[in-house]
Tab-separated table of C-alpha atoms and ligand atoms in Angstrom:
chain	number	residue	atom	x	y	z
Y	284	MET	CA	186.854	318.068	354.765
Y	285	SER	CA	190.409	316.538	355.297
Y	286	ASP	CA	191.193	314.124	358.171
Y	287	GLN	CA	194.227	316.854	358.792
Y	288	ALA	CA	191.900	319.754	359.246
Y	289	LYS	CA	190.427	317.950	362.302
Y	290	THR	CA	193.652	317.446	363.985
Y	291	PRO	CA	193.822	318.889	367.324
Y	292	ALA	CA	196.712	320.906	368.525
Y	293	PRO	CA	199.746	318.622	369.592
Y	294	THR	CA	199.003	316.806	372.971
Y	295	PRO	CA	201.629	317.157	375.736
Y	296	ALA	CA	201.498	313.192	376.532
Y	297	THR	CA	204.105	311.535	374.764
Y	298	LYS	CA	203.716	308.388	373.024
Y	299	LYS	CA	206.401	306.142	371.225
Y	300	LEU	CA	206.197	304.953	367.655
Y	301	PHE	CA	208.380	302.178	366.263
Y	302	ILE	CA	208.606	302.190	362.559
Y	303	LYS	CA	210.263	299.435	360.520
Y	304	THR	CA	210.893	300.188	356.818
Y	305	TYR	CA	211.324	297.553	354.120
Y	306	GLY	CA	212.447	298.259	350.713
Y	307	CYS	CA	213.202	301.267	348.703
Y	308	GLN	CA	214.007	304.982	349.254
Y	309	MET	CA	210.530	305.905	348.580
Y	310	ASN	CA	209.682	303.824	351.945
Y	311	VAL	CA	212.255	305.609	353.681
Y	312	TYR	CA	210.729	308.902	352.822
Y	313	ASP	CA	207.385	307.530	353.551
Y	314	SER	CA	208.259	306.494	356.881
Y	315	GLN	CA	209.655	310.003	357.679
Y	316	ARG	CA	206.321	311.770	356.384
Y	317	MET	CA	204.250	309.083	358.453
Y	318	ALA	CA	206.516	309.924	361.573
Y	319	GLU	CA	205.948	313.678	361.027
Y	320	ALA	CA	202.206	313.116	360.653
Y	321	MET	CA	202.155	310.900	363.807
Y	322	GLY	CA	204.305	313.579	365.751
Y	323	ALA	CA	201.380	315.816	365.430
Y	324	GLU	CA	199.415	313.496	367.539
Y	325	GLY	CA	202.127	313.309	370.320
Y	326	TYR	CA	204.053	310.486	368.924
Y	327	VAL	CA	207.752	310.422	369.054
Y	328	LEU	CA	210.142	307.867	367.202
Y	329	THR	CA	211.837	304.854	369.256
Y	330	GLU	CA	214.676	302.492	368.138
Y	331	ASP	CA	212.947	299.933	370.626
Y	332	GLN	CA	210.270	298.073	369.603
Y	333	SER	CA	209.423	296.808	373.141
Y	334	ASP	CA	208.818	300.266	374.407
Y	335	ALA	CA	206.638	301.254	371.661
Y	336	ASP	CA	202.996	302.547	372.034
Y	337	MET	CA	202.528	301.681	368.286
Y	338	VAL	CA	204.369	299.658	365.764
Y	339	LEU	CA	204.143	300.501	362.011
Y	340	LEU	CA	205.724	298.112	359.573
Y	341	ASN	CA	206.135	299.867	356.221
Y	342	THR	CA	206.251	297.088	353.689
Y	343	CYS	CA	207.787	296.446	350.298
Y	344	HIS	CA	206.172	294.273	347.670
Y	345	ILE	CA	208.582	294.314	344.666
Y	346	ARG	CA	209.944	290.569	345.038
Y	347	GLU	CA	208.749	287.379	346.387
Y	348	LYS	CA	207.919	286.287	350.121
Y	349	ALA	CA	207.277	289.891	350.906
Y	350	ALA	CA	203.868	288.984	352.264
Y	351	GLU	CA	205.407	285.962	354.276
Y	352	LYS	CA	208.123	288.046	355.691
Y	353	LEU	CA	205.355	290.370	356.967
Y	354	TYR	CA	203.268	287.651	358.582
Y	355	SER	CA	206.259	286.152	360.106
Y	356	ASP	CA	207.175	289.765	361.557
Y	357	LEU	CA	203.631	289.911	362.699
Y	358	GLY	CA	203.794	286.725	364.351
Y	359	ARG	CA	206.705	287.813	366.281
Y	360	LEU	CA	205.019	290.805	367.743
Y	361	LYS	CA	202.273	288.409	369.498
Y	362	PRO	CA	204.062	288.293	373.004
Y	363	LEU	CA	204.646	291.951	372.895
Y	364	LYS	CA	200.802	292.510	372.140
Y	365	ALA	CA	199.915	290.017	374.752
Y	366	GLU	CA	201.946	291.892	377.099
Y	367	LYS	CA	200.741	295.393	376.179
Y	368	PRO	CA	197.055	295.084	374.931
Y	369	ASP	CA	197.051	298.652	374.151
Y	370	LEU	CA	199.699	298.281	371.605
Y	371	LYS	CA	198.568	299.683	368.236
Y	372	ILE	CA	200.053	297.752	365.016
Y	373	GLY	CA	199.858	298.989	361.753
Y	374	VAL	CA	200.801	298.012	358.393
Y	375	ALA	CA	201.522	300.212	355.661
Y	376	GLY	CA	203.110	300.313	352.039
Y	377	CYS	CA	202.801	298.351	349.191
Y	378	VAL	CA	201.915	294.900	351.016
Y	379	ALA	CA	199.106	296.702	352.820
Y	380	GLN	CA	198.143	297.988	349.246
Y	381	ALA	CA	198.196	294.337	347.585
Y	382	GLU	CA	196.792	292.384	350.553
Y	383	GLY	CA	194.230	294.689	352.172
Y	384	GLU	CA	191.789	293.252	354.501
Y	385	GLU	CA	193.527	289.813	354.060
Y	386	ILE	CA	196.130	290.995	356.682
Y	387	ILE	CA	193.733	291.498	359.420
Y	388	ARG	CA	191.616	288.383	358.687
Y	389	ARG	CA	195.083	286.273	358.804
Y	390	MET	CA	196.433	288.527	361.819
Y	391	PRO	CA	193.774	289.706	363.955
Y	392	LEU	CA	196.254	291.558	366.213
Y	393	VAL	CA	196.726	294.257	363.460
Y	394	ASP	CA	194.795	297.463	364.070
Y	395	LEU	CA	195.427	299.311	360.756
Y	396	VAL	CA	196.080	298.781	357.227
Y	397	VAL	CA	197.118	301.843	355.089
Y	398	GLY	CA	198.210	301.771	351.343
Y	399	PRO	CA	201.119	304.144	350.141
Y	400	GLN	CA	198.550	306.642	348.662
Y	401	THR	CA	196.434	307.197	351.914
Y	402	TYR	CA	198.832	307.431	354.630
Y	403	HIS	CA	198.091	311.122	355.368
Y	404	ARG	CA	194.895	309.437	356.959
Y	405	LEU	CA	196.951	307.558	359.618
Y	406	PRO	CA	196.414	310.091	362.420
Y	407	ALA	CA	192.551	309.877	361.923
Y	408	MET	CA	192.935	305.955	361.722
Y	409	VAL	CA	194.906	305.899	364.930
Y	410	ARG	CA	192.178	307.892	366.850
Y	411	GLY	CA	189.377	305.645	365.352
Y	412	GLU	CA	187.909	308.452	363.210
Y	413	ALA	CA	188.582	306.669	359.845
Y	414	PRO	CA	188.199	303.087	358.691
Y	415	ALA	CA	190.821	300.676	360.038
Y	416	ILE	CA	191.547	299.587	356.305
Y	417	ILE	CA	192.431	302.221	353.737
Y	418	THR	CA	193.893	301.280	350.243
Y	419	ASP	CA	192.087	303.226	347.643
Y	420	PHE	CA	193.786	305.553	345.170
Y	421	PRO	CA	192.145	308.800	346.277
Y	422	GLU	CA	191.798	311.790	343.800
Y	423	GLU	CA	193.335	314.025	346.504
Y	424	ASP	CA	197.083	314.272	346.972
Y	425	LYS	CA	197.993	313.150	350.276
Y	426	PHE	CA	201.021	315.463	350.385
Y	427	ASP	CA	198.463	318.456	350.586
Y	428	HIS	CA	197.218	316.855	353.736
Y	429	LEU	CA	200.315	315.951	355.542
Y	430	PRO	CA	201.597	318.483	358.002
Y	431	GLN	CA	204.507	320.693	356.917
Y	432	ARG	CA	207.820	319.046	357.439
Y	433	ARG	CA	208.782	319.860	360.988
Y	434	ALA	CA	210.745	322.955	361.926
Y	435	THR	CA	213.444	320.949	363.427
Y	436	ARG	CA	217.147	320.765	362.210
Y	437	ARG	CA	217.454	317.906	359.884
Y	438	ALA	CA	220.427	315.780	358.659
Y	439	PRO	CA	222.298	317.191	355.829
Y	440	ALA	CA	221.038	314.825	353.361
Y	441	ALA	CA	217.274	314.374	352.634
Y	442	PHE	CA	215.029	312.824	350.298
Y	443	LEU	CA	212.061	314.649	348.568
Y	444	THR	CA	209.456	312.723	346.668
Y	445	VAL	CA	208.395	314.625	343.483
Y	446	GLN	CA	206.808	311.730	341.482
Y	447	GLU	CA	204.988	308.515	342.350
Y	448	GLY	CA	203.765	305.564	340.477
Y	449	CYS	CA	204.417	304.243	337.181
Y	450	ASP	CA	202.800	303.536	333.627
Y	451	LYS	CA	205.449	301.638	332.248
Y	452	PHE	CA	204.141	298.301	332.955
Y	453	CYS	CA	207.420	296.144	332.757
Y	454	ALA	CA	206.031	292.797	332.603
Y	455	PHE	CA	207.832	291.595	335.823
Y	456	CYS	CA	206.838	294.636	338.226
Y	457	VAL	CA	204.099	294.957	340.935
Y	458	VAL	CA	204.878	298.912	340.886
Y	459	PRO	CA	202.186	299.981	338.460
Y	460	TYR	CA	199.451	298.062	340.621
Y	461	THR	CA	200.694	298.740	344.050
Y	462	ARG	CA	201.749	302.687	343.757
Y	463	GLY	CA	199.286	303.091	340.942
Y	464	ALA	CA	199.526	305.463	337.911
Y	465	GLU	CA	202.141	308.126	337.515
Y	466	VAL	CA	201.360	311.425	339.318
Y	467	SER	CA	203.745	314.279	339.356
Y	468	ARG	CA	203.693	316.917	342.351
Y	469	PRO	CA	203.363	320.443	341.211
Y	470	VAL	CA	206.569	322.544	340.825
Y	471	ASP	CA	205.738	325.222	343.586
Y	472	ARG	CA	205.215	322.462	346.335
Y	473	ILE	CA	208.499	320.699	345.285
Y	474	LEU	CA	210.322	323.938	345.295
Y	475	ARG	CA	208.658	325.065	348.775
Y	476	GLU	CA	209.603	321.714	350.208
Y	477	ALA	CA	213.024	321.915	348.963
Y	478	ARG	CA	213.576	325.596	350.163
Y	479	ASP	CA	212.152	324.608	353.450
Y	480	LEU	CA	214.612	321.572	353.760
Y	481	VAL	CA	217.640	323.771	352.933
Y	482	GLU	CA	216.290	326.218	355.680
Y	483	ARG	CA	216.514	323.220	358.220
Y	484	GLY	CA	220.424	322.731	357.407
Y	485	VAL	CA	220.024	320.310	354.357
Y	486	ARG	CA	222.342	320.582	351.797
Y	487	GLU	CA	221.818	317.413	349.696
Y	488	ILE	CA	218.539	316.289	348.346
Y	489	THR	CA	217.694	313.260	346.415
Y	490	LEU	CA	214.591	313.804	344.420
Y	491	LEU	CA	212.590	310.323	344.304
Y	492	GLY	CA	210.131	308.918	342.132
Y	493	GLN	CA	209.467	305.255	340.725
Y	494	ASN	CA	210.074	306.871	337.463
Y	495	VAL	CA	211.482	310.097	338.747
Y	496	ASN	CA	212.664	311.385	335.204
Y	497	GLY	CA	208.910	311.014	334.010
Y	498	TRP	CA	208.155	314.037	336.134
Y	499	HIS	CA	206.470	316.960	334.493
Y	500	GLY	CA	204.642	319.943	335.551
Y	501	GLU	CA	203.284	323.418	334.862
Y	502	GLY	CA	206.046	325.949	335.389
Y	503	PRO	CA	205.295	328.935	337.703
Y	504	SER	CA	203.492	331.641	335.196
Y	505	THR	CA	204.342	334.459	337.618
Y	506	GLN	CA	207.798	334.655	336.945
Y	507	GLY	CA	207.496	334.313	332.962
Y	508	GLN	CA	208.602	330.793	333.351
Y	509	GLY	CA	205.168	329.194	332.808
Y	510	GLY	CA	204.583	326.296	330.327
Y	511	GLU	CA	205.213	322.606	330.526
Y	512	TRP	CA	208.286	321.813	332.649
Y	513	GLY	CA	210.368	318.586	332.231
Y	514	PHE	CA	212.349	316.973	335.042
Y	515	GLY	CA	215.376	318.666	333.521
Y	516	ARG	CA	213.942	322.128	333.966
Y	517	LEU	CA	213.116	321.132	337.475
Y	518	ILE	CA	216.836	320.411	338.430
Y	519	ARG	CA	217.708	323.582	337.006
Y	520	ALA	CA	215.324	325.477	339.142
Y	521	LEU	CA	216.564	323.543	342.153
Y	522	GLY	CA	220.097	324.496	341.320
Y	523	GLU	CA	218.933	327.996	341.758
Y	524	ILE	CA	218.280	327.462	345.454
Y	525	GLU	CA	221.037	328.983	347.714
Y	526	GLY	CA	222.269	326.730	350.006
Y	527	LEU	CA	221.202	323.362	347.958
Y	528	ASP	CA	224.775	322.341	347.158
Y	529	ARG	CA	223.936	318.789	345.976
Y	530	ILE	CA	221.038	317.020	343.891
Y	531	ARG	CA	220.462	313.603	343.021
Y	532	TYR	CA	217.564	311.866	341.582
Y	533	THR	CA	216.321	308.276	341.619
Y	534	THR	CA	214.878	305.914	339.892
Y	535	SER	CA	214.917	306.706	336.216
Y	536	HIS	CA	213.769	304.736	332.901
Y	537	PRO	CA	216.203	305.121	329.901
Y	538	ASN	CA	213.108	306.040	327.745
Y	539	ASP	CA	212.659	309.241	329.806
Y	540	MET	CA	216.149	310.686	329.477
Y	541	ALA	CA	215.171	313.722	327.696
Y	542	ASP	CA	217.775	315.924	326.190
Y	543	ASP	CA	216.966	318.645	328.787
Y	544	LEU	CA	217.824	316.357	331.528
Y	545	ILE	CA	220.946	315.157	329.824
Y	546	THR	CA	222.081	318.553	329.364
Y	547	ALA	CA	221.171	319.421	332.904
Y	548	HIS	CA	223.868	316.894	333.805
Y	549	ARG	CA	226.362	319.196	331.864
Y	550	ASP	CA	224.888	322.615	332.981
Y	551	VAL	CA	223.935	322.333	336.651
Y	552	PRO	CA	227.204	321.946	338.851
Y	553	GLN	CA	225.035	320.817	342.070
Y	554	LEU	CA	223.773	317.900	339.930
Y	555	MET	CA	226.084	315.034	341.297
Y	556	PRO	CA	227.972	312.960	338.573
Y	557	TYR	CA	225.987	309.761	339.410
Y	558	LEU	CA	223.158	308.301	337.548
Y	559	HIS	CA	221.120	305.051	338.660
Y	560	LEU	CA	219.661	303.981	335.241
Y	561	PRO	CA	218.338	300.404	335.369
Y	562	VAL	CA	218.390	298.329	332.022
Y	563	GLN	CA	217.448	294.932	333.476
Y	564	SER	CA	219.043	292.769	330.615
Y	565	GLY	CA	221.253	293.298	327.598
Y	566	SER	CA	219.411	291.066	325.358
Y	567	ASP	CA	217.039	292.515	323.014
Y	568	ARG	CA	214.791	289.436	322.911
Y	569	ILE	CA	214.387	289.672	326.942
Y	570	LEU	CA	214.071	293.473	326.861
Y	571	LYS	CA	211.199	293.035	324.607
Y	572	ALA	CA	209.506	290.227	326.579
Y	573	MET	CA	210.069	292.587	329.538
Y	574	ASN	CA	208.108	295.372	327.837
Y	575	ARG	CA	210.780	297.714	328.418
Y	576	LYS	CA	210.372	299.285	324.926
Y	577	HIS	CA	213.999	299.840	324.210
Y	578	THR	CA	216.949	297.819	322.883
Y	579	ALA	CA	220.423	297.223	324.296
Y	580	ASP	CA	222.069	299.212	321.443
Y	581	GLN	CA	219.768	302.214	322.246
Y	582	TYR	CA	220.591	302.021	325.953
Y	583	LEU	CA	224.218	302.054	325.077
Y	584	ARG	CA	223.860	305.046	322.710
Y	585	LEU	CA	222.143	306.779	325.597
Y	586	ILE	CA	224.970	306.058	327.850
Y	587	ASP	CA	227.486	307.791	325.323
Y	588	ARG	CA	225.373	310.882	325.175
Y	589	ILE	CA	225.060	311.029	329.001
Y	590	ARG	CA	228.886	310.413	328.922
Y	591	GLU	CA	229.437	313.300	326.392
Y	592	ALA	CA	227.557	315.685	328.429
Y	593	ARG	CA	229.350	314.752	331.838
Y	594	PRO	CA	232.386	312.496	331.237
Y	595	ASP	CA	233.096	311.848	334.843
Y	596	ILE	CA	229.638	310.536	335.661
Y	597	MET	CA	229.437	307.339	337.473
Y	598	LEU	CA	226.606	304.975	336.073
Y	599	THR	CA	224.740	302.188	338.216
Y	600	SER	CA	221.974	299.876	337.170
Y	601	ASP	CA	219.600	297.231	337.940
Y	602	PHE	CA	219.681	293.640	336.557
Y	603	ILE	CA	217.006	290.801	336.505
Y	604	VAL	CA	218.643	287.418	335.790
Y	605	GLY	CA	216.249	284.157	335.032
Y	606	PHE	CA	213.509	286.136	333.391
Y	607	PRO	CA	211.422	283.603	331.794
Y	608	GLY	CA	212.595	282.178	328.322
Y	609	GLU	CA	216.301	283.644	329.219
Y	610	SER	CA	218.815	281.672	327.458
Y	611	ASP	CA	222.499	281.288	327.753
Y	612	GLN	CA	222.918	283.493	324.858
Y	613	ASP	CA	220.648	286.142	326.543
Y	614	HIS	CA	222.571	286.161	329.624
Y	615	ALA	CA	225.833	286.151	327.626
Y	616	ASP	CA	224.383	289.404	325.933
Y	617	THR	CA	223.782	291.011	329.363
Y	618	LEU	CA	227.122	290.229	330.467
Y	619	ARG	CA	228.517	291.832	327.312
Y	620	LEU	CA	226.509	295.034	328.087
Y	621	ILE	CA	227.972	295.303	331.368
Y	622	GLU	CA	231.338	295.161	330.022
Y	623	GLN	CA	230.699	297.677	327.567
Y	624	VAL	CA	229.009	300.267	330.080
Y	625	ASN	CA	231.323	299.572	332.999
Y	626	PHE	CA	229.166	300.308	336.052
Y	627	GLY	CA	230.139	301.956	339.150
Y	628	THR	CA	228.057	299.477	341.266
Y	629	ALA	CA	224.720	297.768	340.407
Y	630	PHE	CA	221.558	295.646	341.990
Y	631	SER	CA	221.279	292.233	340.730
Y	632	PHE	CA	218.243	290.134	341.394
Y	633	LYS	CA	216.920	286.727	340.487
Y	634	TYR	CA	213.593	286.833	338.643
Y	635	SER	CA	210.818	286.411	341.129
Y	636	PRO	CA	207.231	285.780	339.554
Y	637	ARG	CA	204.664	288.285	341.116
Y	638	PRO	CA	201.075	287.391	340.855
Y	639	GLY	CA	199.109	289.890	338.661
Y	640	THR	CA	202.119	290.745	336.364
Y	641	PRO	CA	202.231	289.574	332.928
Y	642	ALA	CA	205.158	287.430	333.386
Y	643	TYR	CA	203.686	285.624	336.349
Y	644	GLU	CA	202.538	282.443	334.655
Y	645	LYS	CA	205.379	282.163	332.051
Y	646	PRO	CA	207.513	279.035	332.486
Y	647	GLU	CA	210.606	279.863	334.644
Y	648	VAL	CA	214.131	279.280	334.002
Y	649	ASP	CA	215.678	276.358	336.109
Y	650	SER	CA	216.392	277.838	339.568
Y	651	ALA	CA	219.877	276.364	339.722
Y	652	VAL	CA	220.882	277.812	336.401
Y	653	ALA	CA	219.453	281.200	337.260
Y	654	ASP	CA	221.448	280.900	340.501
Y	655	ALA	CA	224.447	280.285	338.455
Y	656	ARG	CA	223.998	283.222	336.180
Y	657	LEU	CA	223.249	285.580	339.095
Y	658	GLN	CA	226.733	284.419	340.588
Y	659	GLU	CA	228.567	285.127	337.480
Y	660	LEU	CA	226.713	288.548	336.756
Y	661	GLN	CA	227.550	289.580	340.396
Y	662	ALA	CA	231.101	288.486	340.302
Y	663	LEU	CA	231.553	290.649	337.207
Y	664	LEU	CA	229.736	293.638	338.610
Y	665	SER	CA	231.703	293.466	341.926
Y	666	ARG	CA	234.907	293.579	339.924
Y	667	GLN	CA	233.789	296.866	338.121
Y	668	GLN	CA	232.584	298.228	341.370
Y	669	LYS	CA	235.824	297.546	343.125
Y	670	ALA	CA	237.886	299.094	340.030
Y	671	ALA	CA	235.483	302.153	340.174
Y	672	GLN	CA	236.407	302.527	343.950
Y	673	ILE	CA	240.212	302.330	343.662
Y	674	GLY	CA	239.974	304.537	340.437
Y	675	MET	CA	238.708	307.232	343.149
Y	676	VAL	CA	242.374	307.070	344.709
Y	677	GLY	CA	244.242	310.393	343.951
Y	678	ARG	CA	240.991	312.227	342.849
Y	679	SER	CA	239.811	315.339	344.654
Y	680	LEU	CA	236.170	315.058	345.739
Y	681	GLY	CA	233.606	316.624	347.614
Y	682	VAL	CA	232.508	314.909	350.654
Y	683	LEU	CA	229.392	315.958	352.793
Y	684	PHE	CA	230.028	315.106	356.371
Y	685	GLU	CA	227.027	312.797	357.963
Y	686	LYS	CA	228.280	311.551	361.122
Y	687	PRO	CA	231.540	311.292	363.471
Y	688	GLY	CA	233.920	308.589	362.194
Y	689	ARG	CA	234.783	305.362	364.456
Y	690	GLU	CA	238.042	307.212	365.651
Y	691	ALA	CA	238.308	310.385	367.565
Y	692	GLY	CA	238.564	313.686	365.333
Y	693	GLN	CA	237.477	311.607	362.350
Y	694	MET	CA	234.248	312.497	360.273
Y	695	VAL	CA	232.362	310.216	357.943
Y	696	GLY	CA	230.359	311.423	354.841
Y	697	LYS	CA	229.469	310.780	351.157
Y	698	SER	CA	231.334	311.571	348.180
Y	699	ASP	CA	230.181	312.969	345.028
Y	700	TYR	CA	229.600	309.196	343.699
Y	701	LEU	CA	227.928	308.036	347.035
Y	702	HIS	CA	231.109	306.179	348.430
Y	703	SER	CA	231.500	306.600	352.149
Y	704	VAL	CA	234.684	308.451	352.989
Y	705	PHE	CA	236.386	308.583	356.276
Y	706	VAL	CA	238.376	311.988	356.776
Y	707	GLU	CA	240.745	313.044	359.828
Y	708	ALA	CA	238.989	316.478	360.486
Y	709	PRO	CA	238.828	317.488	364.253
Y	710	ASP	CA	237.329	321.163	363.688
Y	711	ALA	CA	234.691	319.963	361.273
Y	712	GLN	CA	230.845	319.764	361.836
Y	713	ILE	CA	228.239	317.436	360.732
Y	714	GLY	CA	226.766	319.216	357.384
Y	715	ASP	CA	230.021	320.537	356.351
Y	716	LEU	CA	230.802	319.977	352.645
Y	717	VAL	CA	234.626	319.850	352.231
Y	718	GLN	CA	237.151	318.972	349.344
Y	719	VAL	CA	239.107	316.056	349.964
Y	720	ARG	CA	241.957	314.072	348.286
Y	721	ILE	CA	241.333	310.414	348.285
Y	722	VAL	CA	244.349	308.617	349.728
Y	723	GLU	CA	243.090	305.005	350.117
Y	724	SER	CA	240.665	302.302	349.355
Y	725	ALA	CA	239.012	300.088	351.833
Y	726	PRO	CA	236.598	297.167	351.294
Y	727	ASN	CA	233.562	299.192	351.726
Y	728	SER	CA	234.918	302.831	352.008
Y	729	LEU	CA	237.383	305.196	351.077
Y	730	ARG	CA	239.909	307.477	353.035
Y	731	GLY	CA	240.453	310.957	352.322
Y	732	GLU	CA	242.434	313.854	353.288
Y	733	LEU	CA	241.282	317.455	353.784
Y	734	ILE	CA	242.381	319.878	350.957
Y	735	GLY	CA	243.771	323.258	352.048
H	1033	5AD	N1	211.695	289.964	340.204
H	1033	5AD	C1	213.010	290.359	340.496
H	1033	5AD	N2	213.444	291.655	340.421
H	1033	5AD	C2	212.614	292.584	340.362
H	1033	5AD	N3	212.516	293.928	340.424
H	1033	5AD	C3	211.385	294.363	340.221
H	1033	5AD	N4	210.421	293.303	340.024
H	1033	5AD	C4	211.142	292.122	340.017
H	1033	5AD	C5	210.698	291.048	340.189
H	1033	5AD	N5	209.641	290.668	339.774
H	1033	5AD	C6	213.742	294.753	340.520
H	1033	5AD	C7	214.215	295.498	339.138
H	1033	5AD	C8	213.885	296.919	339.541
H	1033	5AD	C9	214.375	296.824	341.001
H	1033	5AD	C10	213.805	297.841	341.854
H	1033	5AD	O1	213.758	295.710	341.487
H	1033	5AD	O2	215.555	295.248	338.601
H	1033	5AD	O3	214.506	297.953	338.809
H	1034	SF4	FE1	208.412	298.566	337.882
H	1034	SF4	FE2	210.467	300.456	336.941
H	1034	SF4	FE3	209.213	299.072	334.986
H	1034	SF4	FE4	207.895	300.983	336.312
H	1034	SF4	S1	209.798	301.368	335.071
H	1034	SF4	S2	207.054	298.967	335.842
H	1034	SF4	S3	208.564	300.733	338.349
H	1034	SF4	S4	210.501	298.179	336.754
């Protein structure tokens, strides 16, 4: 029997839960789901750690020093625990998965350790009805055991996890070990969760997965749409949900950009003209050593096909500099690829050796050399980012209002391209999707004027 089935009705006594989220959007989503699960136990979220009855650190393990950062954050909780001995401290996420019981051994103030695949058991753990450390990869799907997302009105943009884990085994990456093998959530659950979000006021959904475009599933046989669905087909089905105005997805692998997904960018108007497609390097030698299984040229040709389907699409990417064996020529190849694609924005990281990954013990590039390359690459990317933002001036774009702006009568929201846009709109509400003309580009935002 599941822990969830044993959950008693919500208790009136309110306790306070503080969650600190590190890392990616998947962790942001997981933190929301953990908050909902704990809500059924009578916990409400607080922004004030010192006021909390429970502190949960939802950790990330992607780059170095993640564990050290966790231990120093835990160290800083010692005075609070001394003052409030009943305070519960939990560690969730990928460091919990990787370190397991070592966390409680080093930091006995920690009460619970729960991995990313087992957090549906958190309520039972808190009640003392399940072990204090759970980091296995269960056969069951945690989403089947989590409470329905709460019947409250939600912010207009939401995340929805459709796929987890990764089978790609890039030589530098811990995800296949911390998040496990690729698992796709079933079509009906995804569509149900999406409809439910829309009923609660959500107008934009970002589909999440470590390798989201590797999602696949069995179509609903009842409507004669059975058979194997790829990610493009899922997006088309989501595009039929009345009231869902914007669809995004992240993060994708170039080798899983199927034809049906590329043409979805042409055919589904709700699918935003924005694609995060990490390439990591522009050197064939390094791409091979990274086990990316494609060349720079294949990536460039893929970009051409995507731009043919959706000419106004903005591309973003991730880069790693200083991967073991990277030469000046390899770095120059990466800069050339960046010039050829012209990205709207990108994340770039200095290579960080992760224990347990194939690249871990390879000789490292000199740290100062890697720093200099990172600076050069970031300078180029930030020139492209600036140009892309300035290029928005004069264009007419959709903006989904998310909160009031700094000045009276002002609203701020995200454009189709995820830029923050400030708009003078005294009669508008949060959740309105409006058409604006971009009139000005500031360092980190745009200013727009309502059209019509
Ligand atoms: N070192 C540096 N960057 C990394 N990433 C993943 N693993 C590492 C690592 N060991 C980056 C990749 C990935 C992003 C989420 O984090 O660029 O796309
Ligand atoms: Fe990690 Fe992404 Fe490579 Fe998977 S595809 S191993 S998540 S970098």
